[in-house]
Amino acid sequence: MAASLLALGLNHHTAPLAVRERVVFHVERLQEALVELKRGLAREAAILSTCNRTELYVSAEKPDELAAWLAQYHRLGAGDLQQYLYALADEQAVRHAFRVASGLDSMVLGEPQILGQMKEAARAAESAGTLGSILHRLFQRSFAVAKEVRSTTSIGAASVSMAAAAVKLAARIFPSLKDQSVLLIGAGEMIELAATHFAAQAPARIAVANRTVERAQRLSARFNAEAIELRSLAEHLHEFDIVVSCTASSLPILGKGLVERALRARRRRPMFMVDLAVPRDIEPEAGELDDVFLYTIDDLAGIVSANLDSRRSALEQAEAIIDSQVGQFMQWMRLREGVPLIRALREEADVARRLELERALKALGRGEDPARVLEALSQTLTNKLLHGPTQALSEMLARQKKGQ
């Protein structure tokens, strides 16, 4: 049975943050998950897990069991995920992968970070030994399509990042960011973007807190900021008006109690908090406190999609490029599926050739007329080689005639 190509998962279109954060694959356990997936369910497997999506890309013969595996792996009931999942097979899966890589399926239309995340997913699968020829080809074509979309359309030109949206929100709460103190928790790509956007507003103070203080120092040095150790956060939280957090922690870093103590020390001056992490870094209950304005990654969706209309023509161009490339990929898939059949036909023909040649050599050894022996050899071989294809063609023509 031929394996199908399948993309199964959930994203910000189909599932709320509270569901997405429960099915995140953390980097330290990703390889183990890939090996488990391949051992029981898939010939090839890759996992894309980001703030906005968790997706399994597999070549498998039993795709129906993948959803159950995903729920079981994250200790969820079989029905807990069903309403949020999509399962796309073959051509639909290819189109989806191309759209994701090109930033067309992102919360921020045209954002470039997803391409790097897909490359990481491919590298992780390759390292785990689960990236076979089909998925290797799928990811390589996805990267090439994304490059073509970005270089020939203006899809990313008006992209508004999450970090820029956070600055816009902060400006609604505080009259001037020049008088505010900003704390950035984490040191990854999203926090780097946030540092860039907030630094452009010239706030009174910027600090970077990270578990690895050396990384915090490297980032803070670029923005004339200060570095803080994550473990000393409780001592410093009350000093900041604006807090933006995005770490890879599997548990919240800022609990309601910690935020409440910071508010008391601030004499109830408001705190603006943005949690860009999945799973969340800030306990949702912190947002229930008076004088706390807490926004999650999903809360920013309206702001970042506000300029969609200006990119609609670029979106149409991008979709046209993807349609063309999907067709080419599916042609490669069909040709690839035909290879075993071609190999089997060649082997069968070779067996027939050797058998008839042996028969002809015996006839010549008995002294039979060489011309007659060669004539018999050519006729028998022609009949044997054409028998299978002729029979298949006759059956196809009969089916066509019956259907008229």
XYZ file of N, CA and C in Angstrom, residues 260-377:
354
model
N 0.901 40.826 41.791
C 0.140 41.553 42.819
C 1.096 42.287 43.770
N 2.177 41.613 44.177
C 3.170 42.250 45.067
C 3.840 43.433 44.378
N 4.123 43.269 43.071
C 4.750 44.357 42.311
C 3.814 45.567 42.256
N 2.515 45.322 42.066
C 1.535 46.423 42.013
C 1.475 47.196 43.329
N 1.528 46.452 44.454
C 1.499 47.108 45.756
C 2.725 48.019 45.920
N 3.876 47.524 45.485
C 5.112 48.314 45.575
C 5.060 49.527 44.652
N 4.279 49.440 43.597
C 4.155 50.550 42.631
C 3.066 51.534 43.057
N 2.401 51.265 44.152
C 1.300 52.101 44.637
C 0.181 52.187 43.580
N -0.101 51.023 43.001
C -1.192 50.845 42.038
C -0.993 51.566 40.708
N 0.216 52.017 40.428
C 0.448 52.578 39.087
C 0.295 51.441 38.075
N -0.345 51.682 36.923
C -0.666 50.585 35.992
C 0.573 49.895 35.405
N 0.375 48.617 35.089
C 1.404 47.829 34.395
C 0.808 47.291 33.096
N 1.544 47.477 32.033
C 1.145 46.964 30.723
C 1.989 45.714 30.454
N 1.326 44.579 30.245
C 2.044 43.310 30.090
C 1.632 42.614 28.798
N 2.632 42.153 28.050
C 2.377 41.424 26.800
C 3.051 40.056 26.900
N 2.258 39.006 26.757
C 2.774 37.635 26.820
C 2.745 37.043 25.413
N 3.916 36.957 24.798
C 4.014 36.447 23.427
C 4.407 34.973 23.391
N 4.451 34.327 24.555
C 4.914 32.936 24.630
C 3.762 31.945 24.526
N 4.067 30.771 23.980
C 3.145 29.627 23.976
C 3.972 28.395 24.324
N 3.719 27.750 25.489
C 2.746 28.072 26.538
C 3.029 29.442 27.165
N 2.025 29.988 27.834
C 2.118 31.347 28.353
C 3.137 31.498 29.484
N 3.813 32.644 29.486
C 4.777 32.987 30.533
C 4.114 33.650 31.739
N 2.967 34.300 31.505
C 2.285 35.056 32.565
C 0.946 34.385 32.862
N 0.706 34.069 34.112
C -0.559 33.424 34.470
C -1.738 34.292 34.030
N -2.726 33.723 33.347
C -3.885 34.501 32.877
C -4.574 35.258 34.005
N -4.558 34.691 35.220
C -5.221 35.318 36.365
C -4.622 36.686 36.703
N -3.359 36.914 36.302
C -2.723 38.218 36.547
C -3.490 39.327 35.835
N -4.116 38.997 34.724
C -4.882 39.979 33.965
C -6.160 40.410 34.654
N -6.586 39.657 35.673
C -7.811 40.013 36.413
C -7.552 41.114 37.449
N -6.273 41.380 37.725
C -5.935 42.403 38.730
C -6.225 43.802 38.201
N -6.714 44.669 39.083
C -6.903 46.069 38.709
C -5.532 46.655 38.384
N -5.494 47.558 37.422
C -4.265 48.253 37.020
C -3.283 47.375 36.249
N -3.701 46.173 35.857
C -2.872 45.333 34.975
C -3.574 45.215 33.627
N -2.862 45.560 32.578
C -3.369 45.419 31.210
C -2.574 44.292 30.560
N -3.148 43.089 30.535
C -2.435 41.911 30.037
C -2.967 41.497 28.669
N -2.057 41.367 27.706
C -2.416 40.957 26.342
C -1.626 39.702 25.967
N -2.304 38.768 25.302
C -1.638 37.558 24.815
C -1.397 37.697 23.315
N -0.749 36.706 22.754
C -0.441 36.720 21.321
C -1.726 36.764 20.483
N -2.798 36.124 20.971
C -4.062 36.136 20.233
C -4.745 37.503 20.298
N -4.528 38.228 21.395
C -5.134 39.562 21.532
C -4.591 40.548 20.501
N -3.385 40.266 20.004
C -2.758 41.186 19.050
C -3.185 40.921 17.610
N -3.956 39.851 17.409
C -4.312 39.440 16.042
C -5.022 40.543 15.264
N -5.929 41.264 15.915
C -6.675 42.324 15.217
C -5.776 43.425 14.713
N -4.781 43.791 15.499
C -3.878 44.882 15.112
C -3.013 44.477 13.926
N -2.458 43.266 14.009
C -1.517 42.872 12.958
C -2.201 42.548 11.631
N -3.527 42.291 11.657
C -4.221 41.986 10.400
C -4.967 43.194 9.838
N -4.809 44.353 10.472
C -5.566 45.542 10.075
C -5.225 46.022 8.662
N -3.999 45.763 8.224
C -3.612 46.260 6.895
C -3.651 45.163 5.836
N -4.542 44.191 6.022
C -4.651 43.086 5.068
C -5.083 43.558 3.683
N -5.994 44.517 3.620
C -6.520 44.973 2.330
C -5.420 45.474 1.399
N -4.436 46.168 1.965
C -3.373 46.731 1.127
C -2.503 45.640 0.514
N -2.636 44.404 1.017
C -1.798 43.326 0.489
C -2.589 42.278 -0.278
N -3.873 42.591 -0.564
C -4.702 41.577 -1.207
C -4.204 41.179 -2.591
N -3.749 42.149 -3.388
C -3.248 41.804 -4.728
C -1.973 40.983 -4.634
N -1.112 41.305 -3.654
C 0.115 40.528 -3.453
C -0.242 39.105 -3.032
N -1.311 38.964 -2.251
C -1.771 37.652 -1.805
C -2.227 36.809 -2.995
N -2.936 37.430 -3.920
C -3.392 36.711 -5.122
C -2.209 36.242 -5.963
N -1.195 37.108 -6.096
C 0.016 36.717 -6.831
C 0.695 35.525 -6.163
N 0.807 35.590 -4.848
C 1.461 34.519 -4.087
C 0.711 33.201 -4.256
N -0.625 33.243 -4.207
C -1.437 32.027 -4.355
C -1.250 31.418 -5.749
N -1.099 32.262 -6.764
C -0.888 31.776 -8.128
C 0.451 31.046 -8.238
N 1.475 31.598 -7.611
C 2.802 30.958 -7.604
C 2.701 29.588 -6.931
N 2.005 29.554 -5.812
C 1.873 28.311 -5.051
C 1.106 27.259 -5.846
N 0.010 27.660 -6.517
C -0.758 26.715 -7.336
C 0.125 26.037 -8.374
N 0.947 26.830 -9.040
C 1.845 26.298 -10.066
C 2.832 25.303 -9.469
N 3.397 25.656 -8.331
C 4.413 24.806 -7.698
C 3.799 23.529 -7.117
N 2.547 23.605 -6.658
C 1.869 22.406 -6.151
C 1.717 21.393 -7.281
N 1.320 21.879 -8.459
C 1.168 21.007 -9.627
C 2.464 20.278 -9.962
N 3.575 21.005 -9.918
C 4.874 20.393 -10.219
C 5.250 19.342 -9.174
N 4.956 19.642 -7.913
C 5.302 18.689 -6.848
C 4.474 17.413 -6.988
N 3.183 17.550 -7.283
C 2.326 16.373 -7.422
C 2.743 15.525 -8.626
N 3.250 16.168 -9.666
C 3.758 15.423 -10.824
C 4.964 14.572 -10.400
N 5.835 15.175 -9.589
C 6.996 14.434 -9.077
C 6.534 13.252 -8.224
N 5.485 13.467 -7.396
C 4.950 12.392 -6.550
C 4.418 11.233 -7.407
N 3.689 11.586 -8.486
C 3.124 10.541 -9.348
C 4.221 9.749 -10.047
N 5.235 10.457 -10.535
C 6.357 9.778 -11.182
C 7.077 8.863 -10.198
N 7.206 9.351 -8.972
C 7.896 8.578 -7.941
C 7.127 7.299 -7.627
N 5.786 7.399 -7.596
C 4.956 6.224 -7.318
C 5.076 5.190 -8.434
N 5.381 5.669 -9.670
C 5.498 4.758 -10.800
C 6.810 4.012 -10.859
N 7.804 4.452 -10.113
C 9.140 3.840 -10.169
C 9.113 2.353 -9.820
N 8.449 1.899 -8.730
C 8.423 0.456 -8.438
C 7.795 -0.360 -9.552
N 6.739 0.182 -10.196
C 6.077 -0.517 -11.290
C 7.017 -0.663 -12.482
N 7.728 0.422 -12.816
C 8.689 0.384 -13.932
C 9.783 -0.636 -13.640
N 10.265 -0.630 -12.362
C 11.324 -1.561 -11.977
C 10.837 -3.007 -12.109
N 9.577 -3.252 -11.688
C 9.017 -4.604 -11.772
C 8.884 -5.050 -13.226
N 8.449 -4.130 -14.116
C 8.316 -4.460 -15.541
C 9.665 -4.810 -16.157
N 10.688 -4.030 -15.799
C 12.030 -4.289 -16.332
C 12.558 -5.648 -15.862
N 12.312 -5.960 -14.581
C 12.776 -7.253 -14.050
C 12.066 -8.412 -14.736
N 10.739 -8.238 -14.950
C 9.963 -9.285 -15.622
C 10.437 -9.480 -17.061
N 10.727 -8.356 -17.737
C 11.213 -8.427 -19.121
C 12.567 -9.108 -19.181
N 13.405 -8.828 -18.177
C 14.742 -9.417 -18.175
C 14.680 -10.932 -17.953
N 13.742 -11.374 -17.091
C 13.558 -12.812 -16.863
C 13.131 -13.495 -18.162
N 12.169 -12.849 -18.869
C 11.683 -13.409 -20.145
C 12.816 -13.457 -21.170
N 13.619 -12.406 -21.231
C 14.742 -12.353 -22.189
C 15.729 -13.492 -21.940
N 16.102 -13.689 -20.671
C 17.083 -14.727 -20.346
C 16.542 -16.125 -20.639
N 15.245 -16.330 -20.355
C 14.614 -17.632 -20.593
C 14.595 -17.968 -22.086
N 14.177 -16.991 -22.910
C 14.105 -17.224 -24.363
C 15.491 -17.351 -24.990
N 16.467 -16.600 -24.449
C 17.828 -16.700 -24.960
C 18.406 -18.092 -24.682
N 18.132 -18.593 -23.487
C 18.603 -19.936 -23.115
C 17.997 -20.995 -24.033
N 16.684 -20.826 -24.302
C 15.980 -21.748 -25.194
C 16.584 -21.718 -26.605
N 16.898 -20.498 -27.101
C 17.464 -20.343 -28.452
C 18.853 -20.956 -28.533
N 19.659 -20.769 -27.494
C 21.020 -21.333 -27.501
C 20.983 -22.863 -27.524
N 19.998 -23.444 -26.793
C 19.845 -24.910 -26.805
C 19.472 -25.399 -28.207
N 18.571 -24.641 -28.872
C 18.133 -25.011 -30.225
C 19.307 -24.947 -31.198
N 20.115 -23.904 -31.053
C 21.302 -23.784 -31.924
C 22.276 -24.916 -31.646
N 22.382 -25.301 -30.365
C 23.281 -26.410 -29.992
C 22.843 -27.729 -30.592
N 21.531 -27.859 -30.844
C 21.010 -29.086 -31.450
C 21.149 -29.052 -32.964
N 21.666 -27.937 -33.488
C 21.918 -27.832 -34.923
C 20.747 -27.311 -35.726
N 19.736 -26.698 -35.059
C 18.599 -26.157 -35.800
C 19.017 -24.943 -36.621
N 18.208 -24.614 -37.653
C 18.513 -23.505 -38.566
C 18.581 -22.180 -37.765
N 19.738 -21.476 -37.765
C 19.893 -20.224 -37.008
C 18.832 -19.176 -37.345
N 18.459 -19.046 -38.626
C 17.474 -18.040 -39.035
C 16.121 -18.319 -38.378
N 15.721 -19.634 -38.359
C 14.444 -19.985 -37.738
C 14.480 -19.775 -36.216
N 15.629 -20.113 -35.628
C 15.779 -19.936 -34.173
C 15.648 -18.458 -33.794
N 16.314 -17.575 -34.564
C 16.252 -16.134 -34.287
C 14.852 -15.579 -34.514
N 14.185 -16.063 -35.565
C 12.819 -15.626 -35.845
C 11.887 -16.009 -34.686
N 12.018 -17.271 -34.217
C 11.185 -17.743 -33.098
C 11.488 -16.951 -31.820
N 12.776 -16.663 -31.594
C 13.183 -15.890 -30.419
C 12.538 -14.502 -30.416
